[in-house]
Amino acid sequence: LTENLNLPHFRLAKRVAQLVRAFDAKEAATLLLEAETAENLEVIVATRVLQATLDTSLTDTKRLQILEDARSRAASGRDGILKSVQLAIGQLLDRAGQPQRAEIWYREILDADALDTVAQHGLIDCLWRQGKWGDAAIFLRKQLALKGELPGLTFALGKSQFEAGDLSGTV
């Protein structure tokens, strides 16, 4: 249907999907210009996120600047657009060895959507790497109350309680 209608939005979106499969910095820059001309917020933000996460020539500082720009643009769009930018920022900070800053972004995502699994895993990992075992246990109890007795979450809770020194809670 989208090919038959040949709508500009879907042509741009298709190019975004191609960038995901094979990132090309020149194509991303061209696509960004076309999306800005068309005032297509979703494509602009998606392209900026891809630039920040897939362009290997960028420094972490430049990546963060791009994502901050995308975040300010996404603030006026749908929640899903903003969430993807927040997640990219959290993951970038996490990879850059700044789990305490990444934790803030993961928590912001989870405040808006408590069931977001990617942010959940990111937050647990950040808390563990910071040695915040008690905080991890509190968070995991809340997640188990929301999602049910999932084996992975139950194991993570047990590990967090053990590392926090709560041996009876672990058992």
Short mmCIF file of C-alpha atoms in Angstrom, two decimals:
data_model
loop_
_atom_site.label_atom_id
_atom_site.label_comp_id
_atom_site.label_asym_id
_atom_site.label_seq_id
_atom_site.Cartn_x
_atom_site.Cartn_y
_atom_site.Cartn_z
CA LEU A 1 0.00 0.00 0.00
CA THR A 2 2.76 2.45 0.90
CA GLU A 3 4.52 1.75 -2.38
CA ASN A 4 1.33 2.27 -4.37
CA LEU A 5 0.54 5.54 -2.61
CA ASN A 6 4.15 6.77 -2.82
CA LEU A 7 3.71 9.20 0.07
CA PRO A 8 6.74 11.36 0.96
CA HIS A 9 6.63 10.31 4.63
CA PHE A 10 6.92 6.63 3.73
CA ARG A 11 9.69 7.26 1.19
CA LEU A 12 11.69 8.98 3.93
CA ALA A 13 10.87 6.28 6.47
CA LYS A 14 12.02 3.61 4.02
CA ARG A 15 15.36 5.39 3.73
CA VAL A 16 15.65 5.44 7.52
CA ALA A 17 15.15 1.66 7.50
CA GLN A 18 17.90 1.35 4.90
CA LEU A 19 20.24 3.34 7.15
CA VAL A 20 19.58 0.88 9.96
CA ARG A 21 20.67 -1.99 7.73
CA ALA A 22 23.72 -0.21 6.25
CA PHE A 23 24.66 3.10 7.80
CA ASP A 24 26.15 5.71 5.47
CA ALA A 25 27.05 9.11 6.95
CA LYS A 26 26.53 10.96 3.64
CA GLU A 27 23.11 9.39 3.10
CA ALA A 28 22.16 10.22 6.70
CA ALA A 29 23.09 13.88 6.17
CA THR A 30 21.12 14.03 2.93
CA LEU A 31 18.13 12.34 4.51
CA LEU A 32 18.26 14.72 7.46
CA LEU A 33 18.16 17.75 5.13
CA GLU A 34 15.21 16.32 3.22
CA ALA A 35 13.36 15.49 6.44
CA GLU A 36 13.94 19.00 7.77
CA THR A 37 12.64 20.48 4.51
CA ALA A 38 9.56 18.26 4.79
CA GLU A 39 9.26 19.11 8.53
CA ASN A 40 9.00 15.40 9.29
CA LEU A 41 9.84 15.23 12.99
CA GLU A 42 9.84 11.43 13.22
CA VAL A 43 12.36 11.03 10.40
CA ILE A 44 14.53 13.89 11.71
CA VAL A 45 14.75 12.36 15.18
CA ALA A 46 15.24 8.80 13.88
CA THR A 47 18.04 9.96 11.59
CA ARG A 48 19.74 11.88 14.42
CA VAL A 49 19.56 8.84 16.69
CA LEU A 50 21.06 6.67 13.95
CA GLN A 51 23.83 9.19 13.35
CA ALA A 52 24.66 9.27 17.04
CA THR A 53 24.61 5.51 17.49
CA LEU A 54 26.01 4.23 14.20
CA ASP A 55 28.52 6.83 12.91
CA THR A 56 31.86 5.44 14.05
CA SER A 57 33.70 8.68 13.25
CA LEU A 58 32.01 10.58 16.10
CA THR A 59 33.31 11.11 19.61
CA ASP A 60 31.10 10.36 22.60
CA THR A 61 30.76 14.09 23.21
CA LYS A 62 29.54 14.71 19.67
CA ARG A 63 27.17 11.74 19.93
CA LEU A 64 25.70 13.18 23.12
CA GLN A 65 25.30 16.62 21.49
CA ILE A 66 23.40 15.05 18.60
CA LEU A 67 21.16 13.12 20.98
CA GLU A 68 20.50 16.20 23.11
CA ASP A 69 19.44 18.04 19.96
CA ALA A 70 17.20 15.13 19.00
CA ARG A 71 15.72 15.08 22.52
CA SER A 72 14.81 18.75 22.41
CA ARG A 73 13.14 18.23 19.03
CA ALA A 74 11.38 15.04 20.14
CA ALA A 75 9.90 16.74 23.21
CA SER A 76 7.15 18.16 21.00
CA GLY A 77 6.38 14.83 19.33
CA ARG A 78 4.89 11.50 20.34
CA ASP A 79 6.10 9.78 23.51
CA GLY A 80 7.62 6.90 21.53
CA ILE A 81 9.94 9.28 19.70
CA LEU A 82 11.16 10.81 22.95
CA LYS A 83 11.61 7.40 24.56
CA SER A 84 13.88 6.21 21.75
CA VAL A 85 16.11 9.25 22.23
CA GLN A 86 16.19 8.83 26.01
CA LEU A 87 17.14 5.18 25.58
CA ALA A 88 19.94 6.06 23.15
CA ILE A 89 21.30 8.63 25.63
CA GLY A 90 21.17 6.11 28.48
CA GLN A 91 22.91 3.45 26.43
CA LEU A 92 25.59 5.89 25.25
CA LEU A 93 26.34 7.00 28.79
CA ASP A 94 26.35 3.37 29.92
CA ARG A 95 28.87 2.39 27.24
CA ALA A 96 30.98 5.45 28.09
CA GLY A 97 31.41 4.14 31.64
CA GLN A 98 28.99 6.56 33.28
CA PRO A 99 26.39 4.25 34.85
CA GLN A 100 25.31 6.86 37.40
CA ARG A 101 24.25 9.23 34.58
CA ALA A 102 22.74 6.41 32.52
CA GLU A 103 20.69 5.38 35.55
CA ILE A 104 18.90 8.76 35.46
CA TRP A 105 17.81 8.23 31.84
CA TYR A 106 16.66 4.66 32.39
CA ARG A 107 14.61 5.76 35.40
CA GLU A 108 13.03 8.56 33.37
CA ILE A 109 11.93 6.04 30.74
CA LEU A 110 10.58 3.69 33.38
CA ASP A 111 8.69 6.51 35.08
CA ALA A 112 6.78 6.97 31.82
CA ASP A 113 6.54 3.26 30.96
CA ALA A 114 7.18 0.90 33.87
CA LEU A 115 7.04 -2.14 31.56
CA ASP A 116 9.90 -1.09 29.23
CA THR A 117 12.14 -4.16 29.24
CA VAL A 118 15.19 -2.54 27.60
CA ALA A 119 15.28 0.29 30.15
CA GLN A 120 14.65 -2.25 32.92
CA HIS A 121 17.70 -4.30 31.93
CA GLY A 122 19.80 -1.17 31.51
CA LEU A 123 18.84 0.13 34.94
CA ILE A 124 19.54 -3.19 36.68
CA ASP A 125 22.95 -3.38 35.02
CA CYS A 126 23.77 0.21 36.03
CA LEU A 127 22.74 -0.38 39.62
CA TRP A 128 24.78 -3.57 39.83
CA ARG A 129 27.89 -1.95 38.37
CA GLN A 130 27.59 0.86 40.92
CA GLY A 131 27.20 -1.64 43.74
CA LYS A 132 23.71 -0.35 44.55
CA TRP A 133 22.44 -3.80 45.42
CA GLY A 134 19.71 -2.62 47.79
CA ASP A 135 18.36 -0.16 45.21
CA ALA A 136 18.38 -2.95 42.64
CA ALA A 137 16.42 -5.22 44.99
CA ILE A 138 13.81 -2.51 45.63
CA PHE A 139 13.43 -1.89 41.90
CA LEU A 140 13.21 -5.60 41.12
CA ARG A 141 10.49 -6.16 43.73
CA LYS A 142 8.43 -3.46 42.01
CA GLN A 143 9.04 -5.04 38.61
CA LEU A 144 8.00 -8.47 39.89
CA ALA A 145 4.81 -6.95 41.30
CA LEU A 146 4.06 -5.48 37.86
CA LYS A 147 5.15 -8.38 35.66
CA GLY A 148 4.70 -11.44 37.80
CA GLU A 149 7.17 -14.08 38.94
CA LEU A 150 9.46 -14.10 35.90
CA PRO A 151 12.50 -16.38 36.36
CA GLY A 152 15.07 -13.82 35.18
CA LEU A 153 13.73 -11.09 37.44
CA THR A 154 13.46 -13.49 40.37
CA PHE A 155 17.09 -14.54 39.89
CA ALA A 156 18.16 -10.88 39.65
CA LEU A 157 16.29 -10.10 42.86
CA GLY A 158 17.99 -13.02 44.62
CA LYS A 159 21.42 -11.89 43.41
CA SER A 160 20.74 -8.30 44.47
CA GLN A 161 19.56 -9.38 47.92
CA PHE A 162 22.55 -11.69 48.34
CA GLU A 163 25.04 -8.99 47.37
CA ALA A 164 23.23 -6.51 49.67
CA GLY A 165 23.74 -8.95 52.55
CA ASP A 166 20.08 -10.00 52.90
CA LEU A 167 20.70 -13.74 53.04
CA SER A 168 17.31 -14.67 54.46
CA GLY A 169 15.60 -12.62 51.71
CA THR A 170 17.72 -14.38 49.12
CA VAL A 171 16.56 -17.78 50.31
#
